[in-house]
Amino acid sequence: MRAALMYAAGDVRAEHVADPALKEPTDALVRITTACVCGSDLHPYRSMSASDGPVRMGHEFIGVVEETGSDVVSVKKGDLVVAPFAYSDGSCEFCRAGLQTSCVHGGFWATNGIDGGQGEAARVPLADGTLVKLPVGADDAHIPSLLTLSDVLGTGHHAAVRGGVRRGSTVTVIGDGAVGLLSVLAAKRLGAEQIVLMGRHTARTGLGRAFGATDVVAERGAEGIEKVRELTGGGSPVVIEAVGHRPAYEQAYGVVRPGGTISRVGVPQYEEAPIGFGSLFGHNITLTGGPAPARAYIDELLPDILEGRIEPGRVFDRTVGLDGIPEGYRAMDAREALKVLVRP
């Protein structure tokens, strides 16, 4: 079969790899029908050393079950399924608590010999705890939106939930990428009354307004902080940081209100950042967030997609086949595309 491999920064190729095969009785084999490129994939695309490659890529996919191990009971051959970006057994203490990204037997796609999502097929470990059957066909019009359940919608929802968004909340979202925009949608869905989106790209912030943003702040640094604090009457009670770079974190603690919460879901590209008196401690700021347990949210979010109340798939603005994956990465890195859909 063919799959995406990253050899080094800026070097992604679609190449032949070994066909997946069942290894454990809890496995399933899935023929991938829809996948995508994630903003987090751009981090290695910008920085990975050739000595670390090649590596499989992709962690978001929908596909058709082709074969199952003897212990699998929740899905069968022919089922259309969505896979969260972390696989999990569904039964350990963390899974039972809705924290599948910390599953004691689980892990993440395209790591430690596990197949990636940007390819023609994948072996899915722990299929019963991981895969969710979809009640539609592979060509259904909802497929782009259903694919967001694997990561970006779940991540935006996680950001809003961890931030404590509720009816009447004021929320500031930092970042106009797909996660930031779906954080706006998630905050609106949970009843936020004022949603300030910090972003500079008008096509993206326009979609943010369609998703529920009431204000857009294009400025950054001290000027952006001042404008958000003015719009929110002295600071935002909830701030969602959906970028992952240090300046975005600094924007977050600049705009948050005393006693407020920063919910951080942009994958941090740093280990050290201020948490002391002047940034968090002195104002009683709560810092939360983390990798979203997307599996925990699928059952809640799925009906809203199928019944047309939300359309998160609008974040996809370009579609490619496997041969187009290198161009998809380039376009997203150059901000010529917001999020690229892949149809193997």
Short mmCIF file of C-alpha atoms in Angstrom, two decimals:
data_model
loop_
_atom_site.label_atom_id
_atom_site.label_comp_id
_atom_site.label_asym_id
_atom_site.label_seq_id
_atom_site.Cartn_x
_atom_site.Cartn_y
_atom_site.Cartn_z
CA MET A 1 0.00 0.00 0.00
CA ARG A 2 0.98 3.68 -0.13
CA ALA A 3 1.33 6.12 2.74
CA ALA A 4 2.84 9.49 3.61
CA LEU A 5 6.40 9.49 4.95
CA MET A 6 8.30 12.50 6.25
CA TYR A 7 12.02 12.27 5.56
CA ALA A 8 13.08 15.66 6.92
CA ALA A 9 11.82 19.20 7.32
CA GLY A 10 9.96 20.15 4.15
CA ASP A 11 10.27 16.65 2.67
CA VAL A 12 7.07 14.59 2.67
CA ARG A 13 6.54 11.80 0.14
CA ALA A 14 3.81 9.32 -0.73
CA GLU A 15 5.54 5.94 -1.00
CA HIS A 16 4.89 2.22 -0.87
CA VAL A 17 5.04 0.64 2.60
CA ALA A 18 4.21 -2.80 3.92
CA ASP A 19 0.53 -3.70 4.00
CA PRO A 20 -0.87 -3.72 7.53
CA ALA A 21 -1.83 -7.04 9.08
CA LEU A 22 -3.58 -8.14 12.25
CA LYS A 23 -1.13 -8.73 15.10
CA GLU A 24 -3.39 -9.00 18.14
CA PRO A 25 -6.91 -10.37 18.60
CA THR A 26 -7.99 -6.85 19.62
CA ASP A 27 -6.85 -5.32 16.29
CA ALA A 28 -8.88 -4.19 13.29
CA LEU A 29 -7.72 -3.43 9.76
CA VAL A 30 -9.25 -0.28 8.31
CA ARG A 31 -9.16 0.85 4.68
CA ILE A 32 -8.85 4.61 4.94
CA THR A 33 -11.34 6.62 2.90
CA THR A 34 -10.73 10.11 4.29
CA ALA A 35 -7.84 11.66 6.21
CA CYS A 36 -6.24 15.08 6.57
CA VAL A 37 -3.17 17.11 7.44
CA CYS A 38 -3.10 18.60 10.95
CA GLY A 39 -1.57 21.87 12.03
CA SER A 40 0.54 19.87 14.49
CA ASP A 41 2.02 17.99 11.50
CA LEU A 42 3.59 21.29 10.48
CA HIS A 43 5.85 21.31 13.56
CA PRO A 44 8.06 18.45 12.29
CA TYR A 45 7.56 19.71 8.73
CA ARG A 46 9.38 22.87 9.79
CA SER A 47 12.04 21.36 12.03
CA MET A 48 12.58 17.60 11.70
CA SER A 49 16.15 16.44 11.18
CA ALA A 50 16.88 14.00 8.35
CA SER A 51 18.48 11.74 10.95
CA ASP A 52 15.04 11.21 12.51
CA GLY A 53 13.33 10.14 9.28
CA PRO A 54 11.59 8.67 7.53
CA VAL A 55 8.49 8.50 9.74
CA ARG A 56 4.85 7.75 9.01
CA MET A 57 2.46 10.68 9.21
CA GLY A 58 -1.16 11.37 10.05
CA HIS A 59 -3.47 10.79 13.01
CA GLU A 60 -6.99 11.66 11.76
CA PHE A 61 -8.97 9.27 9.60
CA ILE A 62 -12.26 7.69 8.63
CA GLY A 63 -12.36 4.31 6.94
CA VAL A 64 -14.06 0.99 6.32
CA VAL A 65 -13.31 -2.03 8.50
CA GLU A 66 -11.79 -4.78 6.35
CA GLU A 67 -10.93 -7.38 8.98
CA THR A 68 -11.11 -7.79 12.76
CA GLY A 69 -9.30 -9.83 15.36
CA SER A 70 -11.12 -12.59 17.21
CA ASP A 71 -11.75 -10.46 20.32
CA VAL A 72 -13.28 -7.45 18.54
CA VAL A 73 -17.03 -7.13 19.13
CA SER A 74 -18.02 -3.47 18.59
CA VAL A 75 -17.25 -3.19 14.85
CA LYS A 76 -17.33 -5.64 11.95
CA LYS A 77 -16.25 -5.88 8.34
CA GLY A 78 -17.96 -3.22 6.22
CA ASP A 79 -18.55 -0.71 9.03
CA LEU A 80 -17.56 2.90 8.39
CA VAL A 81 -15.63 4.14 11.43
CA VAL A 82 -13.85 7.22 12.73
CA ALA A 83 -10.61 6.90 14.67
CA PRO A 84 -9.65 9.41 17.38
CA PHE A 85 -6.06 10.64 17.24
CA ALA A 86 -5.14 8.39 20.19
CA TYR A 87 -5.99 4.70 20.38
CA SER A 88 -7.16 3.39 23.76
CA ASP A 89 -8.56 0.26 25.40
CA GLY A 90 -11.67 1.98 26.77
CA SER A 91 -11.47 0.09 30.04
CA CYS A 92 -8.50 1.32 32.09
CA GLU A 93 -8.96 3.80 34.92
CA PHE A 94 -8.11 6.77 32.72
CA CYS A 95 -10.42 5.72 29.90
CA ARG A 96 -13.25 5.26 32.40
CA ALA A 97 -12.54 8.80 33.61
CA GLY A 98 -12.76 10.14 30.04
CA LEU A 99 -9.02 10.67 29.63
CA GLN A 100 -8.25 8.26 26.82
CA THR A 101 -5.05 10.11 25.85
CA SER A 102 -3.57 8.72 29.10
CA CYS A 103 -4.74 5.15 28.53
CA VAL A 104 -2.27 2.78 30.17
CA HIS A 105 -2.31 0.49 27.11
CA GLY A 106 -2.90 3.11 24.44
CA GLY A 107 -0.81 5.40 22.31
CA PHE A 108 -0.76 7.64 19.27
CA TRP A 109 -0.81 6.99 15.54
CA ALA A 110 2.43 7.01 13.54
CA THR A 111 4.57 6.33 16.62
CA ASN A 112 6.32 3.22 17.95
CA GLY A 113 5.64 1.19 14.82
CA ILE A 114 1.92 2.03 14.65
CA ASP A 115 0.51 2.98 11.23
CA GLY A 116 -0.20 6.60 10.36
CA GLY A 117 -3.51 8.00 9.22
CA GLN A 118 -2.23 9.48 5.94
CA GLY A 119 -2.29 6.31 3.91
CA GLU A 120 -4.45 3.71 2.24
CA ALA A 121 -4.96 1.51 5.31
CA ALA A 122 -4.03 1.11 8.96
CA ARG A 123 -3.91 -1.51 11.66
CA VAL A 124 -5.96 -0.22 14.58
CA PRO A 125 -4.89 -1.55 17.98
CA LEU A 126 -7.53 -1.85 20.70
CA ALA A 127 -10.30 -1.48 18.15
CA ASP A 128 -13.20 -1.82 20.60
CA GLY A 129 -11.99 1.06 22.73
CA THR A 130 -10.89 3.20 19.83
CA LEU A 131 -13.17 3.06 16.79
CA VAL A 132 -16.63 4.58 16.59
CA LYS A 133 -19.08 3.31 14.00
CA LEU A 134 -20.64 6.02 11.84
CA PRO A 135 -24.28 5.66 10.71
CA VAL A 136 -23.58 7.00 7.20
CA GLY A 137 -21.83 5.91 4.02
CA ALA A 138 -18.30 6.82 2.98
CA ASP A 139 -19.61 9.32 0.42
CA ASP A 140 -22.02 11.10 2.79
CA ALA A 141 -21.99 14.91 2.66
CA HIS A 142 -21.20 15.03 6.39
CA ILE A 143 -17.86 13.20 6.02
CA PRO A 144 -15.61 16.31 6.28
CA SER A 145 -17.39 17.36 9.47
CA LEU A 146 -17.34 13.82 10.86
CA LEU A 147 -13.59 13.67 10.26
CA THR A 148 -13.13 16.60 12.65
CA LEU A 149 -14.32 14.30 15.45
CA SER A 150 -10.95 12.54 15.22
CA ASP A 151 -9.07 15.62 16.44
CA VAL A 152 -9.76 19.27 15.72
CA LEU A 153 -13.40 19.51 16.81
CA GLY A 154 -12.70 17.35 19.85
CA THR A 155 -9.68 19.52 20.64
CA GLY A 156 -11.66 22.75 20.33
CA HIS A 157 -14.40 21.28 22.52
CA HIS A 158 -11.81 20.08 25.06
CA ALA A 159 -10.35 23.59 25.19
CA ALA A 160 -13.75 25.08 25.91
CA VAL A 161 -14.68 22.42 28.48
CA ARG A 162 -11.37 22.69 30.35
CA GLY A 163 -11.71 26.47 30.27
CA GLY A 164 -15.09 26.25 31.97
CA VAL A 165 -17.10 27.79 29.13
CA ARG A 166 -20.80 27.92 29.88
CA ARG A 167 -23.86 29.92 28.90
CA GLY A 168 -23.07 33.63 29.08
CA SER A 169 -19.27 33.20 29.16
CA THR A 170 -16.78 35.64 27.70
CA VAL A 171 -14.01 33.80 25.87
CA THR A 172 -10.89 34.87 23.97
CA VAL A 173 -9.45 32.43 21.43
CA ILE A 174 -5.83 32.94 20.36
CA GLY A 175 -5.12 31.50 16.92
CA ASP A 176 -7.05 31.38 13.64
CA GLY A 177 -5.99 27.89 12.57
CA ALA A 178 -8.47 25.02 12.42
CA VAL A 179 -8.23 24.32 16.17
CA GLY A 180 -8.72 27.98 17.04
CA LEU A 181 -11.73 28.28 14.73
CA LEU A 182 -13.31 25.12 16.12
CA SER A 183 -12.63 26.39 19.63
CA VAL A 184 -14.81 29.34 18.64
CA LEU A 185 -17.50 26.96 17.38
CA ALA A 186 -17.25 24.87 20.55
CA ALA A 187 -17.49 27.92 22.82
CA LYS A 188 -20.54 29.13 20.91
CA ARG A 189 -22.12 25.69 21.13
CA LEU A 190 -21.66 25.73 24.92
CA GLY A 191 -23.40 29.10 25.16
CA ALA A 192 -20.62 31.70 25.26
CA GLU A 193 -22.01 35.20 24.81
CA GLN A 194 -18.85 37.08 23.80
CA ILE A 195 -16.10 35.37 21.81
CA VAL A 196 -13.02 37.37 20.84
CA LEU A 197 -10.90 35.75 18.13
CA MET A 198 -7.28 36.86 17.89
CA GLY A 199 -6.19 36.28 14.30
CA ARG A 200 -4.81 38.19 11.34
CA HIS A 201 -5.97 36.26 8.29
CA THR A 202 -9.27 37.67 7.08
CA ALA A 203 -10.50 34.55 5.28
CA ARG A 204 -10.01 32.59 8.47
CA THR A 205 -11.40 35.19 10.84
CA GLY A 206 -14.41 35.50 8.53
CA LEU A 207 -15.07 31.80 9.09
CA GLY A 208 -14.50 32.44 12.79
CA ARG A 209 -17.29 35.00 12.74
CA ALA A 210 -19.54 32.48 10.98
CA PHE A 211 -18.74 30.00 13.77
CA GLY A 212 -19.70 32.53 16.46
CA ALA A 213 -16.91 35.04 17.08
CA THR A 214 -18.37 38.38 18.13
CA ASP A 215 -15.09 40.32 17.84
CA VAL A 216 -11.84 39.92 15.91
CA VAL A 217 -8.53 41.37 17.07
CA ALA A 218 -5.78 41.33 14.45
CA GLU A 219 -3.18 43.12 16.55
CA ARG A 220 -0.53 41.21 18.50
CA GLY A 221 1.78 41.98 21.38
CA ALA A 222 0.98 44.84 23.75
CA GLU A 223 -1.42 46.43 21.28
CA GLY A 224 -3.44 43.23 20.92
CA ILE A 225 -3.50 42.67 24.67
CA GLU A 226 -4.76 46.19 25.28
CA LYS A 227 -7.51 45.85 22.69
CA VAL A 228 -8.76 42.52 24.08
CA ARG A 229 -8.75 43.84 27.64
CA GLU A 230 -10.75 46.84 26.47
CA LEU A 231 -13.28 44.67 24.60
CA THR A 232 -13.72 42.34 27.58
CA GLY A 233 -13.97 45.01 30.26
CA GLY A 234 -10.59 44.42 31.88
CA GLY A 235 -9.64 40.95 30.74
CA SER A 236 -11.16 37.71 29.50
CA PRO A 237 -12.39 35.20 32.10
CA VAL A 238 -11.55 32.33 29.73
CA VAL A 239 -8.66 32.29 27.26
CA ILE A 240 -8.06 29.45 24.80
CA GLU A 241 -4.51 29.24 23.45
CA ALA A 242 -4.71 27.26 20.19
CA VAL A 243 -1.27 27.91 18.68
CA GLY A 244 1.45 26.31 20.78
CA HIS A 245 4.20 28.89 20.39
CA ARG A 246 5.57 30.93 23.28
CA PRO A 247 4.28 34.34 22.02
CA ALA A 248 0.73 32.95 21.98
CA TYR A 249 1.10 31.81 25.59
CA GLU A 250 2.36 35.30 26.50
CA GLN A 251 -0.69 36.79 24.78
CA ALA A 252 -2.85 34.45 26.85
CA TYR A 253 -1.64 35.56 30.25
CA GLY A 254 -1.68 39.14 29.01
CA VAL A 255 -5.39 39.11 28.21
CA VAL A 256 -6.75 36.86 30.95
CA ARG A 257 -8.74 38.45 33.78
CA PRO A 258 -7.63 37.99 37.41
CA GLY A 259 -9.12 34.74 38.63
CA GLY A 260 -9.56 33.54 35.05
CA THR A 261 -8.53 30.39 33.22
CA ILE A 262 -6.09 29.77 30.36
CA SER A 263 -6.94 26.58 28.48
CA ARG A 264 -3.95 25.57 26.36
CA VAL A 265 -4.45 23.09 23.51
CA GLY A 266 -1.89 24.31 20.98
CA VAL A 267 0.86 21.65 21.14
CA PRO A 268 3.59 23.54 23.10
CA GLN A 269 6.79 24.03 21.15
CA TYR A 270 8.59 25.06 24.33
CA GLU A 271 9.27 23.62 27.78
CA GLU A 272 9.93 26.78 29.78
CA ALA A 273 7.48 29.67 30.10
CA PRO A 274 6.50 32.16 32.83
CA ILE A 275 4.24 30.84 35.58
CA GLY A 276 5.39 33.12 38.38
CA PHE A 277 3.96 36.09 40.23
CA GLY A 278 3.74 38.48 37.29
CA SER A 279 2.18 36.02 34.85
CA LEU A 280 -0.09 33.51 36.63
CA PHE A 281 0.43 33.33 40.39
CA GLY A 282 -0.14 36.95 41.31
CA HIS A 283 -3.53 37.05 39.59
CA ASN A 284 -4.80 33.62 40.67
CA ILE A 285 -4.83 32.36 37.08
CA THR A 286 -5.64 28.72 36.37
CA LEU A 287 -3.62 27.03 33.60
CA THR A 288 -5.24 23.93 32.12
CA GLY A 289 -5.67 22.11 28.82
CA GLY A 290 -3.67 19.34 27.21
CA PRO A 291 -4.17 16.74 24.48
CA ALA A 292 -7.89 16.24 23.95
CA PRO A 293 -9.40 12.85 24.77
CA ALA A 294 -11.31 13.02 21.50
CA ARG A 295 -12.91 9.60 22.03
CA ALA A 296 -14.64 10.91 25.15
CA TYR A 297 -16.47 13.60 23.17
CA ILE A 298 -17.54 11.81 19.99
CA ASP A 299 -20.86 10.50 21.30
CA GLU A 300 -21.85 14.00 22.44
CA LEU A 301 -20.77 15.86 19.31
CA LEU A 302 -21.82 13.36 16.64
CA PRO A 303 -25.59 14.12 16.72
CA ASP A 304 -25.01 17.86 16.30
CA ILE A 305 -23.12 17.15 13.07
CA LEU A 306 -25.59 14.64 11.68
CA GLU A 307 -28.56 16.86 12.51
CA GLY A 308 -26.95 19.94 10.96
CA ARG A 309 -26.60 22.11 14.04
CA ILE A 310 -22.86 22.55 13.46
CA GLU A 311 -20.67 22.22 10.36
CA PRO A 312 -17.06 21.96 11.54
CA GLY A 313 -15.97 20.51 8.18
CA ARG A 314 -15.96 24.04 6.79
CA VAL A 315 -12.35 24.27 8.02
CA PHE A 316 -11.31 22.09 5.06
CA ASP A 317 -10.55 24.32 2.11
CA ARG A 318 -8.47 22.02 -0.09
CA THR A 319 -8.68 18.34 -1.07
CA VAL A 320 -5.84 16.17 -2.37
CA GLY A 321 -5.07 12.53 -3.07
CA LEU A 322 -2.02 10.75 -1.70
CA ASP A 323 0.15 12.17 -4.48
CA GLY A 324 -0.97 15.65 -3.45
CA ILE A 325 0.07 15.32 0.20
CA PRO A 326 3.46 17.07 -0.28
CA GLU A 327 1.67 20.02 -1.88
CA GLY A 328 -0.91 19.95 0.90
CA TYR A 329 1.79 20.32 3.53
CA ARG A 330 3.44 23.12 1.57
CA ALA A 331 0.14 24.98 1.17
CA MET A 332 -0.72 24.74 4.85
CA ASP A 333 2.78 25.79 5.87
CA ALA A 334 2.53 28.82 3.54
CA ARG A 335 -0.95 29.60 4.90
CA GLU A 336 -2.41 29.16 1.43
CA ALA A 337 -4.69 26.47 2.88
CA LEU A 338 -6.37 26.30 6.27
CA LYS A 339 -6.73 22.51 6.49
CA VAL A 340 -6.18 19.93 3.78
CA LEU A 341 -8.51 16.95 3.31
CA VAL A 342 -6.90 13.77 1.94
CA ARG A 343 -8.82 11.15 -0.03
CA PRO A 344 -6.51 8.16 -0.53
#
